[in-house]
Amino acid sequence: MAKYPHDQIEKKWQTRWAREGLFRLDTASERPKYYCLMMYPYPSGELHVGHGRNYVIGDALARFKKMEGFEVLAPMGWDAFGLPAENAAIERDIHPAEWTRDNIAKMKQQFYDWGVVYDWTREVTSCDPAYYRWTQWLFLQMYKAGLAYRKAASVNWCPSCKTVLANEQVIDGGCERCGATIEERFLEQWFLKITQFADQLLDDLDTLEDWPERVVAMQRNWIDRSVGVETDFPIKQSDQTLRVFTTRPDTIFGATFMVISPEHPAVAPLAAASPSKDEIEAAVKKFIADKISGRGRTEPSKEGVFLDAYCVNPATGEDIPIYVAPYVLMEYGTGAIMAVPAHDQRDFEFAQRYGLEIREVIRPGNGDTPLPEAAYTGEGVMVNSGPFDGTPSVEGFDRVADDFEQRGIGERRVNYRLRDWLVSRQRYWGTPIPIIHCRDCGTVAVPDEDLPVLLPEVVDFKPRGDGKSPLATNDEFKHVPCPQCGGAAERDTDTMDTFVDSSWYFLRYLSPTDETKAFDREMVDKWMPVDQYIGGVEHAILHLMYARYFVKFLHSQDLVSFDEPFARLFTQGMICKDGVKMSKSKGNVVSPERLIERMGADTMRLYILFSGPPERDAEWNDESVEGCFRFLNRVYRQFQSHNHILKQPFTESIDYIALSDAERKLYRKVHWTIDKVLADIHDSFHFNTAISATMELTNDLYAFVEVAGDLQEGSNGAAVVRFAFDAMIRLLAPMTPHLSEELWERMGHGRSVFDTPMPEGDPQYATQETYDLVIQINSKIRAREPVPYGTDPKVLEKTALANERVKELVGDRKPIKVVVIPNKLVNIVVK
Ligand SMILES: [Zn+2]
Ligand SMILES: [Zn+2]
């Protein structure tokens, strides 16, 4: 029997798809739209099979949707600016542009070899001036709307990447890219005012029903909105006050001391006024040093130092001591907290350590409680709270807030953890910030007609580490006349965070070559939001939050009609080998080229889709790859051996009544498989179970022809077999497109299988036939249970042992032997 000539078949179809533009978008199509988007990758070099999952799932889905009758937009592009390109280029002593270009060429070839097809006429590349011109334009729209601003701030500095990072790019005190411990620097930087949209970003998470819950939860936690009261505690012997934000104003009568952050501006003057000045300053210095070095970042210690000063609790009128402690962060709230040790665990531990008063002001539901071992953080009734005694604490928030607002000593406030997005980067390989600094006019936007501000090609692009970008050394780039007054001025020499580039690329795919505007409103309004977005969960609060912000900004400017970019999100699990994520640095990658050479792209695709639920991590398994290859060989051989009846398309209608039992069984199995495969892919992308079902069908087909023998053209058996192949080829097509196209053509079809609808299962035949499994104990019939034909023997054994009557009869005895006769009986042997 001829071996499956995957090499020849795959080349043939890849060429044809490219020539005919399989996924070339027809913008005039009447079909419903389906925008299938995969996160565009860094052109980092050759892809290994671990990367493949994202693209193979996306491609299979695009093909599936095309067969379901949608006009599918499946574009691809390159997130081409950024540190990896720059670092690799420095290492190899070539220009980042060259390195990037080479990698793009390599990766495109890989997609081609995998049978992953995109509409390449819509390719976008973020480092292309034709693209970043519009990134600059969008930045300026934000600037003009007051949403891009420059501010001197203490920022996260990666000493290894030699650039600042956004808060979102600092993970547990380390750099998101390289893991180096982050330092703090004080620099003047550009920020995008994402906080302006904090409420919308948070509230609209509720509308993202088809996003993974964990991604929604991560965004919610990152934005972290809290409603509370801000109030001032006057400092004794001073005209200054300490402002605090609290979400529990009902506990203010229990605030027995104040804690402020080591970086709080009140620290220095208060320390200076104290006789213990030196001690305090030394302690504060240590707290700051610990914070910068990353020590104590995960679990800040409860250490602190008394500032030798007091402030007045505005509720009680009492003087309370002021402490400095690193557990209060300047970045949160106001950098000062009223400490309520009886009802906050951190304050409780601090009070115990320094012998401070712990005063109960919320009493749990029923009656007296002794001083607890830990803070009581629940609800209850207000006590020791003057006029509020007896008020249920749930009402306390509003009553205390009202009282403070009436007396003018505090007001309700909403606070967020979300901070504005720091977008300046002191690196070369990025989009230049289109701003000119003039001594007389201040910051001036580069006029639209002067865009793009081109990244100069020849520049010493190695990072400098002094807080300045390499572009600062390029006088030709830097010195320009001010567009406003014509005087001597300087360009901003920082580049933008690459997450700015990727915050809008999905809009550019709709008009990728338009030289007059960033995106075509009519086109994006028609095609957005993205129907299905596919990518890694590592972008949960970076890219996915920033892209939502951009779209909300554009919506607020009436530049687009939609206000969320991605209707459905799917985050695929990783492929692991030897228990860890496949990666070059760990040396556990599987090369797709060798795999394809040996077994073909369809085998690789099938395996990737078969290796478990796609949202979960999967362990690479060589044997299972071989199994997938054997399966495709089997399909091919079965087709070959029935060539004589598979030379024309299946067109006849089948008369169920006229079929033999065996024919009926196969016929029903086909209907059942159709339903199963369509539901699995449709509902949950569970290609793995869809493939299992198809494999089952081939087993049944095999068993059928074994018995049926030579099938004559015109017979019912031949019609059912043709029906089975017709359905199987279409069902497999999204997953193994090359073989499916080939067999489809050999069945005499004149057009691509992807221009053919998916088969439809008939519900009256799609139910799987069941039989009564006979369960014996020591060869005596004890029970019967209905199970589907073809149930696995192991499952039959389990079913039998789990039967209630059997459990009763067997009791504690351990079966000596279990005999399984598939499709018939199970006999349990016990003593
Ligand atoms: Zn770094
Ligand atoms: Zn000027």
mmCIF file of N, CA and C in Angstrom, residues 491-571:
data_model
loop_
_atom_site.group_PDB
_atom_site.id
_atom_site.type_symbol
_atom_site.label_atom_id
_atom_site.label_comp_id
_atom_site.label_asym_id
_atom_site.label_seq_id
_atom_site.Cartn_x
_atom_site.Cartn_y
_atom_site.Cartn_z
ATOM 1 N N ARG A 491 14.410 68.106 19.754
ATOM 2 C CA ARG A 491 13.438 67.022 19.749
ATOM 3 C C ARG A 491 13.491 66.252 21.054
ATOM 4 N N ASP A 492 12.367 65.685 21.423
ATOM 5 C CA ASP A 492 12.371 64.690 22.497
ATOM 6 C C ASP A 492 13.150 63.504 21.955
ATOM 7 N N THR A 493 14.076 62.972 22.727
ATOM 8 C CA THR A 493 14.926 61.907 22.188
ATOM 9 C C THR A 493 14.566 60.530 22.747
ATOM 10 N N ASP A 494 13.497 60.457 23.530
ATOM 11 C CA ASP A 494 13.058 59.135 23.994
ATOM 12 C C ASP A 494 12.186 58.481 22.929
ATOM 13 N N THR A 495 12.048 57.172 23.043
ATOM 14 C CA THR A 495 11.124 56.459 22.161
ATOM 15 C C THR A 495 9.975 55.934 23.012
ATOM 16 N N MET A 496 8.947 55.410 22.337
ATOM 17 C CA MET A 496 7.763 54.965 23.079
ATOM 18 C C MET A 496 7.860 53.488 23.456
ATOM 19 N N ASP A 497 7.260 53.192 24.568
ATOM 20 C CA ASP A 497 7.026 51.806 24.964
ATOM 21 C C ASP A 497 6.384 51.069 23.774
ATOM 22 N N THR A 498 6.846 49.855 23.478
ATOM 23 C CA THR A 498 6.281 49.143 22.312
ATOM 24 C C THR A 498 4.818 48.766 22.531
ATOM 25 N N PHE A 499 4.379 48.813 23.780
ATOM 26 C CA PHE A 499 2.964 48.527 24.022
ATOM 27 C C PHE A 499 2.059 49.635 23.460
ATOM 28 N N VAL A 500 2.654 50.795 23.152
ATOM 29 C CA VAL A 500 1.876 51.826 22.459
ATOM 30 C C VAL A 500 1.631 51.353 21.023
ATOM 31 N N ASP A 501 2.680 50.842 20.384
ATOM 32 C CA ASP A 501 2.545 50.344 19.006
ATOM 33 C C ASP A 501 1.438 49.293 18.909
ATOM 34 N N SER A 502 1.424 48.397 19.891
ATOM 35 C CA SER A 502 0.505 47.252 19.791
ATOM 36 C C SER A 502 -0.900 47.570 20.299
ATOM 37 N N SER A 503 -1.114 48.813 20.738
ATOM 38 C CA SER A 503 -2.436 49.153 21.273
ATOM 39 C C SER A 503 -3.459 49.469 20.190
ATOM 40 N N TRP A 504 -3.006 49.499 18.937
ATOM 41 C CA TRP A 504 -3.979 49.862 17.889
ATOM 42 C C TRP A 504 -3.767 49.106 16.579
ATOM 43 N N TYR A 505 -2.826 48.151 16.536
ATOM 44 C CA TYR A 505 -2.475 47.498 15.256
ATOM 45 C C TYR A 505 -3.667 46.807 14.608
ATOM 46 N N PHE A 506 -4.597 46.332 15.437
ATOM 47 C CA PHE A 506 -5.768 45.615 14.923
ATOM 48 C C PHE A 506 -6.688 46.532 14.114
ATOM 49 N N LEU A 507 -6.522 47.846 14.285
ATOM 50 C CA LEU A 507 -7.300 48.782 13.463
ATOM 51 C C LEU A 507 -6.627 48.993 12.102
ATOM 52 N N ARG A 508 -5.319 48.914 12.103
ATOM 53 C CA ARG A 508 -4.550 49.191 10.891
ATOM 54 C C ARG A 508 -4.738 48.093 9.839
ATOM 55 N N TYR A 509 -5.034 46.879 10.268
ATOM 56 C CA TYR A 509 -5.224 45.781 9.313
ATOM 57 C C TYR A 509 -6.341 46.080 8.307
ATOM 58 N N LEU A 510 -7.259 46.970 8.694
ATOM 59 C CA LEU A 510 -8.404 47.228 7.815
ATOM 60 C C LEU A 510 -8.072 48.185 6.680
ATOM 61 N N SER A 511 -6.982 48.942 6.854
ATOM 62 C CA SER A 511 -6.564 49.841 5.759
ATOM 63 C C SER A 511 -5.048 50.000 5.860
ATOM 64 N N PRO A 512 -4.326 48.896 5.654
ATOM 65 C CA PRO A 512 -2.903 48.867 5.992
ATOM 66 C C PRO A 512 -2.019 49.794 5.165
ATOM 67 N N THR A 513 -2.481 50.203 3.988
ATOM 68 C CA THR A 513 -1.595 51.019 3.154
ATOM 69 C C THR A 513 -2.091 52.450 3.003
ATOM 70 N N ASP A 514 -3.113 52.789 3.756
ATOM 71 C CA ASP A 514 -3.679 54.137 3.658
ATOM 72 C C ASP A 514 -2.658 55.179 4.132
ATOM 73 N N GLU A 515 -2.300 56.104 3.262
ATOM 74 C CA GLU A 515 -1.300 57.106 3.640
ATOM 75 C C GLU A 515 -1.938 58.367 4.190
ATOM 76 N N THR A 516 -3.273 58.390 4.243
ATOM 77 C CA THR A 516 -3.930 59.631 4.651
ATOM 78 C C THR A 516 -4.481 59.589 6.068
ATOM 79 N N LYS A 517 -4.609 58.397 6.625
ATOM 80 C CA LYS A 517 -5.137 58.319 7.984
ATOM 81 C C LYS A 517 -4.714 57.027 8.684
ATOM 82 N N ALA A 518 -4.823 57.061 10.022
ATOM 83 C CA ALA A 518 -4.379 55.912 10.820
ATOM 84 C C ALA A 518 -5.231 54.689 10.517
ATOM 85 N N PHE A 519 -6.532 54.913 10.418
ATOM 86 C CA PHE A 519 -7.436 53.800 10.119
ATOM 87 C C PHE A 519 -8.669 54.356 9.436
ATOM 88 N N ASP A 520 -9.368 53.470 8.753
ATOM 89 C CA ASP A 520 -10.535 53.867 7.994
ATOM 90 C C ASP A 520 -11.767 53.657 8.871
ATOM 91 N N ARG A 521 -12.412 54.748 9.210
ATOM 92 C CA ARG A 521 -13.502 54.644 10.176
ATOM 93 C C ARG A 521 -14.597 53.672 9.715
ATOM 94 N N GLU A 522 -14.972 53.790 8.469
ATOM 95 C CA GLU A 522 -16.062 52.952 7.976
ATOM 96 C C GLU A 522 -15.682 51.463 8.093
ATOM 97 N N MET A 523 -14.432 51.178 7.717
ATOM 98 C CA MET A 523 -13.971 49.792 7.769
ATOM 99 C C MET A 523 -13.881 49.280 9.209
ATOM 100 N N VAL A 524 -13.299 50.076 10.106
ATOM 101 C CA VAL A 524 -13.163 49.553 11.474
ATOM 102 C C VAL A 524 -14.531 49.455 12.149
ATOM 103 N N ASP A 525 -15.414 50.376 11.835
ATOM 104 C CA ASP A 525 -16.745 50.266 12.435
ATOM 105 C C ASP A 525 -17.464 49.015 11.953
ATOM 106 N N LYS A 526 -17.159 48.612 10.728
ATOM 107 C CA LYS A 526 -17.813 47.412 10.209
ATOM 108 C C LYS A 526 -17.184 46.136 10.787
ATOM 109 N N TRP A 527 -15.855 46.131 10.914
ATOM 110 C CA TRP A 527 -15.174 44.877 11.249
ATOM 111 C C TRP A 527 -14.861 44.701 12.723
ATOM 112 N N MET A 528 -14.854 45.811 13.461
ATOM 113 C CA MET A 528 -14.583 45.707 14.892
ATOM 114 C C MET A 528 -15.912 45.509 15.624
ATOM 115 N N PRO A 529 -15.936 45.004 16.841
ATOM 116 C CA PRO A 529 -14.760 44.494 17.546
ATOM 117 C C PRO A 529 -14.290 43.161 16.960
ATOM 118 N N VAL A 530 -13.068 42.815 17.317
ATOM 119 C CA VAL A 530 -12.517 41.510 16.945
ATOM 120 C C VAL A 530 -13.447 40.430 17.498
ATOM 121 N N ASP A 531 -13.834 39.481 16.639
ATOM 122 C CA ASP A 531 -14.753 38.433 17.100
ATOM 123 C C ASP A 531 -14.057 37.419 17.985
ATOM 124 N N GLN A 532 -12.828 37.115 17.636
ATOM 125 C CA GLN A 532 -12.086 36.183 18.479
ATOM 126 C C GLN A 532 -10.636 36.612 18.522
ATOM 127 N N TYR A 533 -10.147 36.871 19.720
ATOM 128 C CA TYR A 533 -8.746 37.235 19.915
ATOM 129 C C TYR A 533 -8.073 36.052 20.592
ATOM 130 N N ILE A 534 -6.880 35.704 20.117
ATOM 131 C CA ILE A 534 -6.178 34.542 20.661
ATOM 132 C C ILE A 534 -4.761 34.952 21.029
ATOM 133 N N GLY A 535 -4.357 34.626 22.240
ATOM 134 C CA GLY A 535 -2.995 34.976 22.640
ATOM 135 C C GLY A 535 -2.683 34.480 24.035
ATOM 136 N N GLY A 536 -1.526 34.869 24.530
ATOM 137 C CA GLY A 536 -1.053 34.354 25.811
ATOM 138 C C GLY A 536 -1.607 35.145 26.986
ATOM 139 N N VAL A 537 -1.769 34.451 28.102
ATOM 140 C CA VAL A 537 -2.346 35.081 29.296
ATOM 141 C C VAL A 537 -1.372 36.086 29.907
ATOM 142 N N GLU A 538 -0.092 36.028 29.501
ATOM 143 C CA GLU A 538 0.891 36.966 30.066
ATOM 144 C C GLU A 538 0.556 38.416 29.700
ATOM 145 N N HIS A 539 -0.363 38.593 28.742
ATOM 146 C CA HIS A 539 -0.736 39.955 28.354
ATOM 147 C C HIS A 539 -1.977 40.465 29.084
ATOM 148 N N ALA A 540 -2.409 39.724 30.102
ATOM 149 C CA ALA A 540 -3.682 40.033 30.756
ATOM 150 C C ALA A 540 -3.815 41.480 31.202
ATOM 151 N N ILE A 541 -2.746 42.033 31.801
ATOM 152 C CA ILE A 541 -2.886 43.424 32.235
ATOM 153 C C ILE A 541 -1.946 44.357 31.504
ATOM 154 N N LEU A 542 -1.209 43.872 30.546
ATOM 155 C CA LEU A 542 -0.378 44.801 29.781
ATOM 156 C C LEU A 542 -1.133 45.163 28.515
ATOM 157 N N HIS A 543 -0.847 44.415 27.472
ATOM 158 C CA HIS A 543 -1.432 44.713 26.172
ATOM 159 C C HIS A 543 -2.963 44.804 26.210
ATOM 160 N N LEU A 544 -3.594 43.877 26.909
ATOM 161 C CA LEU A 544 -5.062 43.834 26.854
ATOM 162 C C LEU A 544 -5.706 45.033 27.557
ATOM 163 N N MET A 545 -5.027 45.569 28.545
ATOM 164 C CA MET A 545 -5.552 46.771 29.212
ATOM 165 C C MET A 545 -5.263 48.006 28.363
ATOM 166 N N TYR A 546 -4.057 48.085 27.822
ATOM 167 C CA TYR A 546 -3.677 49.251 27.028
ATOM 168 C C TYR A 546 -4.535 49.359 25.756
ATOM 169 N N ALA A 547 -4.776 48.215 25.112
ATOM 170 C CA ALA A 547 -5.576 48.241 23.881
ATOM 171 C C ALA A 547 -7.002 48.689 24.195
ATOM 172 N N ARG A 548 -7.527 48.255 25.313
ATOM 173 C CA ARG A 548 -8.872 48.689 25.713
ATOM 174 C C ARG A 548 -8.871 50.197 25.956
ATOM 175 N N TYR A 549 -7.812 50.673 26.588
ATOM 176 C CA TYR A 549 -7.705 52.113 26.861
ATOM 177 C C TYR A 549 -7.684 52.900 25.543
ATOM 178 N N PHE A 550 -6.876 52.459 24.586
ATOM 179 C CA PHE A 550 -6.799 53.175 23.307
ATOM 180 C C PHE A 550 -8.174 53.256 22.645
ATOM 181 N N VAL A 551 -8.871 52.126 22.646
ATOM 182 C CA VAL A 551 -10.174 52.119 21.989
ATOM 183 C C VAL A 551 -11.149 53.036 22.735
ATOM 184 N N LYS A 552 -11.060 53.043 24.040
ATOM 185 C CA LYS A 552 -11.950 53.925 24.804
ATOM 186 C C LYS A 552 -11.616 55.390 24.536
ATOM 187 N N PHE A 553 -10.335 55.667 24.398
ATOM 188 C CA PHE A 553 -9.939 57.031 24.054
ATOM 189 C C PHE A 553 -10.503 57.411 22.678
ATOM 190 N N LEU A 554 -10.308 56.543 21.692
ATOM 191 C CA LEU A 554 -10.786 56.843 20.330
ATOM 192 C C LEU A 554 -12.299 57.026 20.323
ATOM 193 N N HIS A 555 -12.962 56.206 21.114
ATOM 194 C CA HIS A 555 -14.415 56.314 21.217
ATOM 195 C C HIS A 555 -14.797 57.668 21.828
ATOM 196 N N SER A 556 -14.066 58.080 22.848
ATOM 197 C CA SER A 556 -14.390 59.349 23.520
ATOM 198 C C SER A 556 -14.170 60.536 22.584
ATOM 199 N N GLN A 557 -13.290 60.364 21.598
ATOM 200 C CA GLN A 557 -13.032 61.428 20.621
ATOM 201 C C GLN A 557 -13.941 61.295 19.405
ATOM 202 N N ASP A 558 -14.861 60.372 19.480
ATOM 203 C CA ASP A 558 -15.745 60.070 18.361
ATOM 204 C C ASP A 558 -14.963 59.719 17.089
ATOM 205 N N LEU A 559 -13.905 58.960 17.265
ATOM 206 C CA LEU A 559 -13.141 58.508 16.103
ATOM 207 C C LEU A 559 -13.517 57.084 15.706
ATOM 208 N N VAL A 560 -14.158 56.360 16.629
ATOM 209 C CA VAL A 560 -14.697 55.026 16.325
ATOM 210 C C VAL A 560 -16.043 54.883 17.031
ATOM 211 N N SER A 561 -16.848 53.908 16.590
ATOM 212 C CA SER A 561 -18.193 53.750 17.166
ATOM 213 C C SER A 561 -18.263 52.703 18.268
ATOM 214 N N PHE A 562 -17.232 51.861 18.350
ATOM 215 C CA PHE A 562 -17.254 50.776 19.344
ATOM 216 C C PHE A 562 -16.369 51.197 20.509
ATOM 217 N N ASP A 563 -16.583 50.592 21.682
ATOM 218 C CA ASP A 563 -15.720 51.016 22.781
ATOM 219 C C ASP A 563 -15.022 49.874 23.509
ATOM 220 N N GLU A 564 -15.095 48.679 22.943
ATOM 221 C CA GLU A 564 -14.242 47.582 23.401
ATOM 222 C C GLU A 564 -13.632 46.940 22.159
ATOM 223 N N PRO A 565 -12.329 46.612 22.205
ATOM 224 C CA PRO A 565 -11.710 46.059 20.996
ATOM 225 C C PRO A 565 -11.954 44.570 20.754
ATOM 226 N N PHE A 566 -12.087 43.778 21.828
ATOM 227 C CA PHE A 566 -12.058 42.328 21.641
ATOM 228 C C PHE A 566 -13.292 41.675 22.279
ATOM 229 N N ALA A 567 -14.214 41.227 21.441
ATOM 230 C CA ALA A 567 -15.456 40.666 21.967
ATOM 231 C C ALA A 567 -15.201 39.361 22.706
ATOM 232 N N ARG A 568 -14.391 38.504 22.114
ATOM 233 C CA ARG A 568 -14.080 37.222 22.768
ATOM 234 C C ARG A 568 -12.584 37.089 22.869
ATOM 235 N N LEU A 569 -12.143 36.554 23.983
ATOM 236 C CA LEU A 569 -10.706 36.362 24.174
ATOM 237 C C LEU A 569 -10.464 34.907 24.520
ATOM 238 N N PHE A 570 -9.441 34.341 23.899
ATOM 239 C CA PHE A 570 -9.043 32.992 24.267
ATOM 240 C C PHE A 570 -7.558 33.004 24.599
ATOM 241 N N THR A 571 -7.205 32.484 25.769
ATOM 242 C CA THR A 571 -5.794 32.412 26.136
ATOM 243 C C THR A 571 -5.371 30.955 26.181
#
